[in-house]
mmCIF file of C-alpha atoms in Angstrom:
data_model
loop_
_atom_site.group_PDB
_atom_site.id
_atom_site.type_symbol
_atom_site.label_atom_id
_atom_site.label_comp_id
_atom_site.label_asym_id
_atom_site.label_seq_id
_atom_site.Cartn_x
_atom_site.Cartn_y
_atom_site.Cartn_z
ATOM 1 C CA UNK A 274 0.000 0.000 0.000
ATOM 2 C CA UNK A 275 0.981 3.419 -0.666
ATOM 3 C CA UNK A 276 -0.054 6.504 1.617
ATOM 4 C CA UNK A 277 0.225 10.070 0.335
ATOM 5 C CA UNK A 278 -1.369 13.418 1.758
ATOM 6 C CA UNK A 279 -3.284 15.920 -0.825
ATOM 7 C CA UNK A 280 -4.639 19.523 -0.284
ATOM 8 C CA UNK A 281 -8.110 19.072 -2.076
ATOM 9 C CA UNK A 282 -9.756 21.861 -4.101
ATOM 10 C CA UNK A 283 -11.291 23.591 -0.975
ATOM 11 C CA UNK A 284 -7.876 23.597 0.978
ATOM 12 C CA UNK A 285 -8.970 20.371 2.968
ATOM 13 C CA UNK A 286 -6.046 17.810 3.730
ATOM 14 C CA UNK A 287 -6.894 14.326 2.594
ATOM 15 C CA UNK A 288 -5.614 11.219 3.190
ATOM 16 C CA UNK A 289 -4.857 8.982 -0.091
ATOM 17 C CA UNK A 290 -3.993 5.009 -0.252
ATOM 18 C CA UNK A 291 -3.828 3.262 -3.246
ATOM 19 C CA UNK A 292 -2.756 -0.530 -4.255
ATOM 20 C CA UNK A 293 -1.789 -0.310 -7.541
ATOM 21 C CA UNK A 294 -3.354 2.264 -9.996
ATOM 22 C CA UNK A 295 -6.097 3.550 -8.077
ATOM 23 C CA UNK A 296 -6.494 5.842 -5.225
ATOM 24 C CA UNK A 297 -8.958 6.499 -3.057
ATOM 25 C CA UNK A 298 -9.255 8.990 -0.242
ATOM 26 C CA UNK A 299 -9.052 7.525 3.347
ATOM 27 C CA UNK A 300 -12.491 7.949 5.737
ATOM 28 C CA UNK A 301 -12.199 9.566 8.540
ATOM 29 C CA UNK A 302 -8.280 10.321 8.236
ATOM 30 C CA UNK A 303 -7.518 13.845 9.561
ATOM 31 C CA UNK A 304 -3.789 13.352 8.338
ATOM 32 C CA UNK A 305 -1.085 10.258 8.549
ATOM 33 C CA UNK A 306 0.402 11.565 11.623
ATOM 34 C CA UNK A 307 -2.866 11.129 13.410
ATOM 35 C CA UNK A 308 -3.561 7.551 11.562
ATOM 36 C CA UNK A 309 -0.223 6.325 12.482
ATOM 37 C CA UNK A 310 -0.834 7.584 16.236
ATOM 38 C CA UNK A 311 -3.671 6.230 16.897
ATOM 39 C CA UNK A 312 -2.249 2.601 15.433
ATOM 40 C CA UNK A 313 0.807 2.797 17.838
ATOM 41 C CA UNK A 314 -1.738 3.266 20.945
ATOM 42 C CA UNK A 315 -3.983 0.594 19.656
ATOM 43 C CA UNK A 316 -1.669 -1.557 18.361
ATOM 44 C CA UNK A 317 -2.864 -2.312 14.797
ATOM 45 C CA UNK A 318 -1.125 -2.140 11.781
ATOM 46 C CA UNK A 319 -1.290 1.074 9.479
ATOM 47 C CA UNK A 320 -2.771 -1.216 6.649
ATOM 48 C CA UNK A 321 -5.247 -2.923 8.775
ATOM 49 C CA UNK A 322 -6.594 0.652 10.246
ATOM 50 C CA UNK A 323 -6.876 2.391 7.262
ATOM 51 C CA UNK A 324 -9.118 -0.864 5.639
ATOM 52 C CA UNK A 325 -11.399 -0.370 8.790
ATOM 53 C CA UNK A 326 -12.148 3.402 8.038
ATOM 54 C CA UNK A 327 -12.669 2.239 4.812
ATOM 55 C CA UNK A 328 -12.272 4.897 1.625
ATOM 56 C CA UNK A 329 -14.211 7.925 -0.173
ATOM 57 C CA UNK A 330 -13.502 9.352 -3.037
ATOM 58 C CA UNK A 331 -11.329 8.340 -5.933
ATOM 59 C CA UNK A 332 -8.052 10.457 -6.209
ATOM 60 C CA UNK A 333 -5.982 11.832 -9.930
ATOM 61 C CA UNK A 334 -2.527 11.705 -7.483
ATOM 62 C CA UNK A 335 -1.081 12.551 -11.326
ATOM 63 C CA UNK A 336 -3.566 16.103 -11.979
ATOM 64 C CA UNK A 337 -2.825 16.516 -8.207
ATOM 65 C CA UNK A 338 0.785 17.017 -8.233
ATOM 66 C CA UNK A 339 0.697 18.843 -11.560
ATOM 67 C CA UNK A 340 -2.180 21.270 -9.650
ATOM 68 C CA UNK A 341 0.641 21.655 -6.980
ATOM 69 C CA UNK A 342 -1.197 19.850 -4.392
ATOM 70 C CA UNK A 343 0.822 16.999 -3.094
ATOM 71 C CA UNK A 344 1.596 17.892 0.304
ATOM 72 C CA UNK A 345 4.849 15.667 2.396
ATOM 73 C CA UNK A 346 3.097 12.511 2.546
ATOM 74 C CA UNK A 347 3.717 12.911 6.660
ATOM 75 C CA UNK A 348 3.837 16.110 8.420
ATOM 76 C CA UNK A 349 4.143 16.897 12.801
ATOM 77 C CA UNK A 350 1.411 20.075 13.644
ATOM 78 C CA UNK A 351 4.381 21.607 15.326
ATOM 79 C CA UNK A 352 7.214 21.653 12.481
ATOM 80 C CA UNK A 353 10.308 21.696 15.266
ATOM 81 C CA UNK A 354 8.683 17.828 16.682
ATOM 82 C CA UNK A 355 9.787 16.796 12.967
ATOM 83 C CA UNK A 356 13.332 15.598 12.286
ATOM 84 C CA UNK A 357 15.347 14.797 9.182
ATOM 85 C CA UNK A 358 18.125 13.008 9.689
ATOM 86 C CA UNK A 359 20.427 10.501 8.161
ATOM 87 C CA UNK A 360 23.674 8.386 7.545
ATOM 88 C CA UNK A 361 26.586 8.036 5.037
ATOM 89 C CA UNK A 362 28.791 5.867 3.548
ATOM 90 C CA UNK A 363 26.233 2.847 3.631
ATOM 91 C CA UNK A 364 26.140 1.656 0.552
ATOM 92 C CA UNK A 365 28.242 -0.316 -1.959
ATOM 93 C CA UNK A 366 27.182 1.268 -5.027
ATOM 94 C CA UNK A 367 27.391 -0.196 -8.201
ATOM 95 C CA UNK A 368 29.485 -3.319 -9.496
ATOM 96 C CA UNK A 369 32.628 -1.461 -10.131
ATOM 97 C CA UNK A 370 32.247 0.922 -7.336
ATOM 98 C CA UNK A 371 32.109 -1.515 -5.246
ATOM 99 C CA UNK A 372 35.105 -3.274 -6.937
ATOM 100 C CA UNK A 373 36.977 -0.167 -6.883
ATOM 101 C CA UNK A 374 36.103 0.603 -2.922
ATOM 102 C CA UNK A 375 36.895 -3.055 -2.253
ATOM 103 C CA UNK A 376 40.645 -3.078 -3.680
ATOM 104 C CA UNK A 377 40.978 0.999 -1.903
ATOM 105 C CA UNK A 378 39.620 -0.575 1.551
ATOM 106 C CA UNK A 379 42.267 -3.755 1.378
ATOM 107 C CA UNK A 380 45.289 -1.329 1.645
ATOM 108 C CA UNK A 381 47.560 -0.375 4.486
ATOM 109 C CA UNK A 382 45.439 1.136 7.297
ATOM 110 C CA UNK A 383 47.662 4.906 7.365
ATOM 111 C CA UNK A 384 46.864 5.081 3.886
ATOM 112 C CA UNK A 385 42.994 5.200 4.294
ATOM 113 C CA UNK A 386 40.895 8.438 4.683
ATOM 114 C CA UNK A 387 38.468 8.581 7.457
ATOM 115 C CA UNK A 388 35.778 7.944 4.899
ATOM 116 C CA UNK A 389 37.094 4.713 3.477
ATOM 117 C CA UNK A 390 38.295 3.523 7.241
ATOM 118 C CA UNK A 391 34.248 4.181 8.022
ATOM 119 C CA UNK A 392 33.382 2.565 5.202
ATOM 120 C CA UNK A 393 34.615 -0.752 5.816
ATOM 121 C CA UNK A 394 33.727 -0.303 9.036
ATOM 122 C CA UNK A 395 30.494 -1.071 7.492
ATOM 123 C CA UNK A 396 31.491 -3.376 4.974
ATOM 124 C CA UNK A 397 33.038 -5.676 8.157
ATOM 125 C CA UNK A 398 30.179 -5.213 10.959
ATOM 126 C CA UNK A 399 27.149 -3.185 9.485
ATOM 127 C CA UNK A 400 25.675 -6.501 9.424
ATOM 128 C CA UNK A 401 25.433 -7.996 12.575
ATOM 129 C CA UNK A 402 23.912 -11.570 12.385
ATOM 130 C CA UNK A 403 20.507 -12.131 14.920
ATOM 131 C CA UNK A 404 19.500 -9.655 17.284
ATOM 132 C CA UNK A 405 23.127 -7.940 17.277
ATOM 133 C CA UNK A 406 24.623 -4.247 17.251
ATOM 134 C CA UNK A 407 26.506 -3.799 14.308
ATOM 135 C CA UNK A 408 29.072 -0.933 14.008
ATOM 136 C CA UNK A 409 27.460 2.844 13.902
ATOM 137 C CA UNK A 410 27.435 4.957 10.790
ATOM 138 C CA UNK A 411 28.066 8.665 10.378
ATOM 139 C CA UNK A 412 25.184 10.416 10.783
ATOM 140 C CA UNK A 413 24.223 13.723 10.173
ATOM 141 C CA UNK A 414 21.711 16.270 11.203
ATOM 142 C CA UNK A 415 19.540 18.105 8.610
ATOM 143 C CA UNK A 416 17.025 20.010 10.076
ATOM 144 C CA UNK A 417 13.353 19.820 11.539
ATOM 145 C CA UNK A 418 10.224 20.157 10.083
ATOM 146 C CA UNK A 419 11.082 24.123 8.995
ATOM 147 C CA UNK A 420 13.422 22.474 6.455
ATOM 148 C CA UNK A 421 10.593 20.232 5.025
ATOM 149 C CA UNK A 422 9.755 20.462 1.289
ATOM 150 C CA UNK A 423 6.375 19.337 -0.368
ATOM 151 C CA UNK A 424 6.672 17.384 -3.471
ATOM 152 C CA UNK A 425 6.909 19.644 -6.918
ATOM 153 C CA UNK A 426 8.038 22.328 -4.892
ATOM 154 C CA UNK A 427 11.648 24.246 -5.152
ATOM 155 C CA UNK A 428 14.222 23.368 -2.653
ATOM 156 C CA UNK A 429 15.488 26.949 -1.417
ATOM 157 C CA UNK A 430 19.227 26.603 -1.633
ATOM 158 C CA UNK A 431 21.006 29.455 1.061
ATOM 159 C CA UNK A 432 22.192 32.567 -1.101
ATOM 160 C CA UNK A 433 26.036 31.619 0.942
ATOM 161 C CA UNK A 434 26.214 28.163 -0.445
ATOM 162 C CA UNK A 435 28.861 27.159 -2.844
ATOM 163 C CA UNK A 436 26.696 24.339 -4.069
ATOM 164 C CA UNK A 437 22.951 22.922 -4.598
ATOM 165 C CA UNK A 438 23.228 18.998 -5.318
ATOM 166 C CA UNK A 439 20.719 16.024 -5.204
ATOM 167 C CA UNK A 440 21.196 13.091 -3.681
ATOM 168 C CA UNK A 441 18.436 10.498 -4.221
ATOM 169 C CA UNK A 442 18.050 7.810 -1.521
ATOM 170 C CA UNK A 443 15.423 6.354 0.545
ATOM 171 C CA UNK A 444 14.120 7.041 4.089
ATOM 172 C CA UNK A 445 12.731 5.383 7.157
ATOM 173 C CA UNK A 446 9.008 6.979 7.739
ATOM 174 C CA UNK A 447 8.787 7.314 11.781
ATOM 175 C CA UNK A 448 6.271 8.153 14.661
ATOM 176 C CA UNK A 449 7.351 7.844 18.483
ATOM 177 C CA UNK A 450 4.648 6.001 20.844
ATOM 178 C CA UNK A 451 3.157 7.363 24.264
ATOM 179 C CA UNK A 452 5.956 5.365 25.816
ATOM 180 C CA UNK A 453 8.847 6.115 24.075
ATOM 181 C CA UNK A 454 9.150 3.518 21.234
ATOM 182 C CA UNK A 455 10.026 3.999 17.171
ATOM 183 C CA UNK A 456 6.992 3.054 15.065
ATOM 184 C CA UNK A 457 8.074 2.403 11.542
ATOM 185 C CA UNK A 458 5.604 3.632 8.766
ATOM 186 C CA UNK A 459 7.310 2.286 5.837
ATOM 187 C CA UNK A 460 9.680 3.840 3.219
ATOM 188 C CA UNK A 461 9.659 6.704 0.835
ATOM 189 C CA UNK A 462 11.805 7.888 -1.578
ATOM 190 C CA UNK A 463 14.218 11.588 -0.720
ATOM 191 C CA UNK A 464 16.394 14.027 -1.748
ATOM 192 C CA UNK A 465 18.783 14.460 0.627
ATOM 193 C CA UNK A 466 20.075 18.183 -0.905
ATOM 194 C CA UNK A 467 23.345 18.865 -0.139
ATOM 195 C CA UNK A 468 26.587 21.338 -0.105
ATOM 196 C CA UNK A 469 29.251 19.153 -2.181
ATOM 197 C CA UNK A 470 31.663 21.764 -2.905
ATOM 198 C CA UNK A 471 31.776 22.945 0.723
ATOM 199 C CA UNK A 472 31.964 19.433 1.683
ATOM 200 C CA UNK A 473 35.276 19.277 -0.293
ATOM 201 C CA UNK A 474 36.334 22.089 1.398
ATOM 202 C CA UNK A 475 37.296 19.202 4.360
ATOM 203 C CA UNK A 476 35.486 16.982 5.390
ATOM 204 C CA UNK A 477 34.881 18.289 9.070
ATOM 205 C CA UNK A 478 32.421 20.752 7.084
ATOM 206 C CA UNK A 479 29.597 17.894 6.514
ATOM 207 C CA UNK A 480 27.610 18.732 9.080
ATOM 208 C CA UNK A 481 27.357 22.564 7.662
ATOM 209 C CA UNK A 482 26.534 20.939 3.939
ATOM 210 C CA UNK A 483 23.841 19.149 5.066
ATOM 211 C CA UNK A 484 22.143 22.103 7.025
ATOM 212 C CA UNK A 485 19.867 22.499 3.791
ATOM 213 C CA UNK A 486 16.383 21.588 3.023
ATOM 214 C CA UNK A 487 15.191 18.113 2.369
ATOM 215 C CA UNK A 488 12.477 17.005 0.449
ATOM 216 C CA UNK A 489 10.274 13.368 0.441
ATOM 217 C CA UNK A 490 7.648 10.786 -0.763
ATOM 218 C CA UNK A 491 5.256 11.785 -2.800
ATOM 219 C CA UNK A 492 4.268 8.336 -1.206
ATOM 220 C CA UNK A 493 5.319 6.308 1.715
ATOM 221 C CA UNK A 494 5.310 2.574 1.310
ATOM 222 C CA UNK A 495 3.813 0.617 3.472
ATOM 223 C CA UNK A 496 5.731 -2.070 5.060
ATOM 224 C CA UNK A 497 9.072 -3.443 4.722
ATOM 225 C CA UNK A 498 12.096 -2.895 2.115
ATOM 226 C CA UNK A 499 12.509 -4.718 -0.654
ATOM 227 C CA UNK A 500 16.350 -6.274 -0.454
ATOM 228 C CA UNK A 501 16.787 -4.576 -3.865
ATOM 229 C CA UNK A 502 15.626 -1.559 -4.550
ATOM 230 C CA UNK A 503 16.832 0.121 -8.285
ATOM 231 C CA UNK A 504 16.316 3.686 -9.130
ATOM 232 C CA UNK A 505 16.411 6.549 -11.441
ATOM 233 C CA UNK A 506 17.997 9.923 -10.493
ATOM 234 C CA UNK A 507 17.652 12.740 -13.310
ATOM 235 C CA UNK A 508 18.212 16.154 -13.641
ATOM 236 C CA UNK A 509 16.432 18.594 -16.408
ATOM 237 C CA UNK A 510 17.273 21.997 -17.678
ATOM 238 C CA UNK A 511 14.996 23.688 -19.990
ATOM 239 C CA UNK A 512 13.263 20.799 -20.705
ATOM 240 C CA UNK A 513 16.673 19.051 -21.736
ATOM 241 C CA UNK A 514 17.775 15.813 -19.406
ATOM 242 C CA UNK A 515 21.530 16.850 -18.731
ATOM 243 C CA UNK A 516 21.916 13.899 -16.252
ATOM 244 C CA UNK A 517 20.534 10.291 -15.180
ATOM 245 C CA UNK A 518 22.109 8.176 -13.709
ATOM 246 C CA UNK A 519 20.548 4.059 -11.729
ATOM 247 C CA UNK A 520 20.713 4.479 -8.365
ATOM 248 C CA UNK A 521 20.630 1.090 -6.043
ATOM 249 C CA UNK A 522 19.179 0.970 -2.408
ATOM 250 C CA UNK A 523 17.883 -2.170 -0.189
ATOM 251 C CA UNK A 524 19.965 -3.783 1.722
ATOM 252 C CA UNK A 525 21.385 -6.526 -0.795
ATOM 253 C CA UNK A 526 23.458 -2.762 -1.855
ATOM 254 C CA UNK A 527 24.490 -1.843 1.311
ATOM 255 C CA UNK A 528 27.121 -2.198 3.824
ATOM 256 C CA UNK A 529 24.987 -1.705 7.181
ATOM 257 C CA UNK A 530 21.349 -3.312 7.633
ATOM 258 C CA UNK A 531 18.011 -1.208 8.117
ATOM 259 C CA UNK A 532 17.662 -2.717 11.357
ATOM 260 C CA UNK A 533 21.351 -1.042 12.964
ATOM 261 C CA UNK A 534 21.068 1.984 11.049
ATOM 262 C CA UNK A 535 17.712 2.486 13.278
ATOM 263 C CA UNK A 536 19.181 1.367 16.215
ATOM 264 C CA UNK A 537 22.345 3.563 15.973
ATOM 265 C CA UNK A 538 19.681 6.650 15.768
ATOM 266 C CA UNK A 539 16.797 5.675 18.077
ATOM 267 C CA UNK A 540 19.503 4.614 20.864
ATOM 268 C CA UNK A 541 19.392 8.181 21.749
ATOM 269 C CA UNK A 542 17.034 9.294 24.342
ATOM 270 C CA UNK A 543 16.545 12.736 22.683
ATOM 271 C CA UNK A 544 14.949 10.621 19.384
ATOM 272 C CA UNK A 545 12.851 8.852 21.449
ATOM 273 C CA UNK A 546 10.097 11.724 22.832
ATOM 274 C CA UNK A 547 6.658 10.799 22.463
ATOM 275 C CA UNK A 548 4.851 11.988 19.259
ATOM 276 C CA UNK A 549 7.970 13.215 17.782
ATOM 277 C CA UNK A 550 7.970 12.359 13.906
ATOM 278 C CA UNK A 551 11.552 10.992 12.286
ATOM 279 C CA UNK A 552 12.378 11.196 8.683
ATOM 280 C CA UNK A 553 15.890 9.083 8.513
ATOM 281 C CA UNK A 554 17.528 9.514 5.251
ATOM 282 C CA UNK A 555 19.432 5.663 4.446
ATOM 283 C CA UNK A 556 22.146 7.053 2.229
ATOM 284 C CA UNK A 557 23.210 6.557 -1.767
ATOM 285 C CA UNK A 558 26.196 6.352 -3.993
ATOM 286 C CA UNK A 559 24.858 8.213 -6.782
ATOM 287 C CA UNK A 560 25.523 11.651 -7.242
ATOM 288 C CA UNK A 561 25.504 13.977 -10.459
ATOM 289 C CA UNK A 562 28.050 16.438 -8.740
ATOM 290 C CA UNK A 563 30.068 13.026 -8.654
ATOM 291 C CA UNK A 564 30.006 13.379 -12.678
ATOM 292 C CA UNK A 565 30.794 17.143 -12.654
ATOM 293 C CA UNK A 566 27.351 18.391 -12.716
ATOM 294 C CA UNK A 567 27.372 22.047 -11.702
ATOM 295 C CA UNK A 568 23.454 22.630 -10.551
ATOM 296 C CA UNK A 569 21.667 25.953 -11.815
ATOM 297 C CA UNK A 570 18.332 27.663 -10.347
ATOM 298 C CA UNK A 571 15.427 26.445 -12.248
ATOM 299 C CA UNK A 572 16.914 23.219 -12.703
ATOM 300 C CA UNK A 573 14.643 20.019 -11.890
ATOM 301 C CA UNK A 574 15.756 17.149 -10.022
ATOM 302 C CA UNK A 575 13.395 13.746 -10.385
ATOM 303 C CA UNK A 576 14.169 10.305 -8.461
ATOM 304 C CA UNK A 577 12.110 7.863 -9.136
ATOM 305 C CA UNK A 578 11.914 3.778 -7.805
ATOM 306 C CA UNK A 579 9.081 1.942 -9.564
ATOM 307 C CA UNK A 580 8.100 0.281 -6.205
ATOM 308 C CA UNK A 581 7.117 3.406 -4.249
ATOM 309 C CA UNK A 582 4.868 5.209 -6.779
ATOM 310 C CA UNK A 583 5.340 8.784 -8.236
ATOM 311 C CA UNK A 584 8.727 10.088 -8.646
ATOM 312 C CA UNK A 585 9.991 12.824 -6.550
ATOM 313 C CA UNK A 586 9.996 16.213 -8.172
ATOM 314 C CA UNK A 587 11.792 19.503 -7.011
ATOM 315 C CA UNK A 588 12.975 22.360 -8.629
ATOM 316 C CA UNK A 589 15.900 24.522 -7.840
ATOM 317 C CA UNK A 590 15.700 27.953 -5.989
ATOM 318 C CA UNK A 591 18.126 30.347 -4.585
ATOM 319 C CA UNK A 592 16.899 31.255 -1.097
ATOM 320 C CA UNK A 593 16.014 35.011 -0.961
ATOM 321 C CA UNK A 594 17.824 35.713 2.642
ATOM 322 C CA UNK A 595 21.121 37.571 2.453
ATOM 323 C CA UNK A 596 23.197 37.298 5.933
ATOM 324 C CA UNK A 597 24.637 41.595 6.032
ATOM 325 C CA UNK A 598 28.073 41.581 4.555
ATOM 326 C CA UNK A 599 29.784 41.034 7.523
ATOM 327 C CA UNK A 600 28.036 38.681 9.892
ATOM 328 C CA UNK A 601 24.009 38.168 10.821
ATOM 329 C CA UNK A 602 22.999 40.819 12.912
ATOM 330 C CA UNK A 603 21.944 39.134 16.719
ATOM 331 C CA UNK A 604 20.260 41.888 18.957
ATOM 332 C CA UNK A 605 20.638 42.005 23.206
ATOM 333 C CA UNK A 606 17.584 41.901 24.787
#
């Protein structure tokens, strides 16, 4: 099942589900957050609720998103109890990536970067057989809910950065329970925007070139990941494609499981608060700046993965802001 969120004509927020083709509005569904609430108090399954309400109308999800009405397929009512989140250096990429990480990761230990000494990290115990903790990932910090785009809409990149780059991978849909525990939703697909060229900079400046927005979905699947999940990252300009590229995701292309990437994040008290919603980004190892693609405003990013619906569509925006010449001006009160 797939579960998306639509403003209708009158400015209402529906619920949609669909299985296959055909979507139908969702009974009784104020919004996803509340759906997947109620299921963590009651204990049902997100599937199994939203058969019981039952569904309305039928839903054009495709004259929907051209209309501009696709809303994030989850939203918190508070934007600052919404995290986005992720991890790096998880996956193997394809075939000769991973060949060519394989014979870089066999040399002599001083030789390695921090990167490639993480990376097999992973590649050695990201897997941890039975009910096992596996190595942690780096992880980064994006943002909350403030940093949230809707699907079709421009991600705003800051007038200071030196860079405005895609990177398509999937995420881990989240609600925290009364008491504390991680409900899993299912999976969509993101863009997890990013600063490459500052990132180059050094590498201690990741956690500055993720500090951008984020965008997700349309649609969340329902349930678990497939093992093997193969995708489509593209890039247009005036119409014209200037890049596309297969991206791979699931765990049969990755170095760490789903299972100790989650536990790695929700092992922190402070991810753990009751009604709090978690967007965790997996990670990829497709990237168009990777291929010398220099972004542009106006440009249009789409990732697509036949197995979780519409593609993900954003455009590319400068943000508007300008910090004074010197520094941002911080009053005393």
């Amino acid at each position: 099942m797939l579960l998306s969120q639509i403003k209708k004509p009158d400015g209402a927020l529906a619920v949609v589900a669909r299985e296959g083709k055909e979507a139908y509005e969702v009974r009784g569904a104020q919004s996803v957050y509340a759906l997947a609430l109620d299921c963590a108090r009651n204990g049902k399954s997100l599937a199994a609720h939203i058969g019981s309400l039952g569904f309305g109308s039928a839903v054009d999800l495709e004259q929907a998103y051209e209309e501009n009405r696709l809303l994030s397929p989850i939203h918190h009512p508070d934007p600052a109890h919404l995290h986005l989140t992720g991890t790096g250096l998880t996956h193997l990429g394809s075939a000769a990536t991973r060949n060519a990480m394989h014979a870089k990761v066999s040399g002599a230990e001083e030789v390695l970067t921090d990167s490639m000494k993480m990376f097999r990290m992973g590649l050695e115990n990201g897997k941890p057989a039975g009910e096992g903790v596996g190595v942690q990932p780096e992880w980064f910090y994006k943002g909350n809910g403030a940093s949230l785009v809707a699907p079709g809409a421009d991600l705003p990149s800051p007038a200071f950065a030196d860079d405005a780059g895609e990177e398509p991978e999937l995420a881990g849909i989240y609600v925290i329970g009364d008491d504390g525990t991680p409900f899993r939703l299912g999976f969509a697909l993101s863009n997890e925007f990013s600063d490459h060229v500052m990132e180059r900079v050094n590498y201690l400046y990741l956690a500055h070139s993720k500090l951008r927005p984020a965008s997700f979905g349309p649609e969340i699947r329902i349930g678990a990941l497939p093992e093997d999940v193969r995708g489509t990252s593209r890039i247009r300009r005036g119409g014209e494609v200037i890049f596309e590229k297969p991206f791979l995701s699931g765990e049969a292309n990755m170095s760490h499981s789903i299972a100790n990437l989650e536990h790695h994040h929700f092992k922190y008290r402070v991810f753990r608060q009751p009604g709090d919603v978690h967007v965790h980004m997996f990670g990829t190892a497709t990237l168009s700046f990777a291929d010398g693609i220099r972004t542009a405003p106006g440009d249009q990013f789409e990732i697509e993965a036949a197995e979780f619906g519409l593609p993900l569509r954003n455009g590319l925006a400068i943000d508007g802001f300008t910090p004074a010449a010197s520094r941002v001006a911080v009053q005393t009160l």
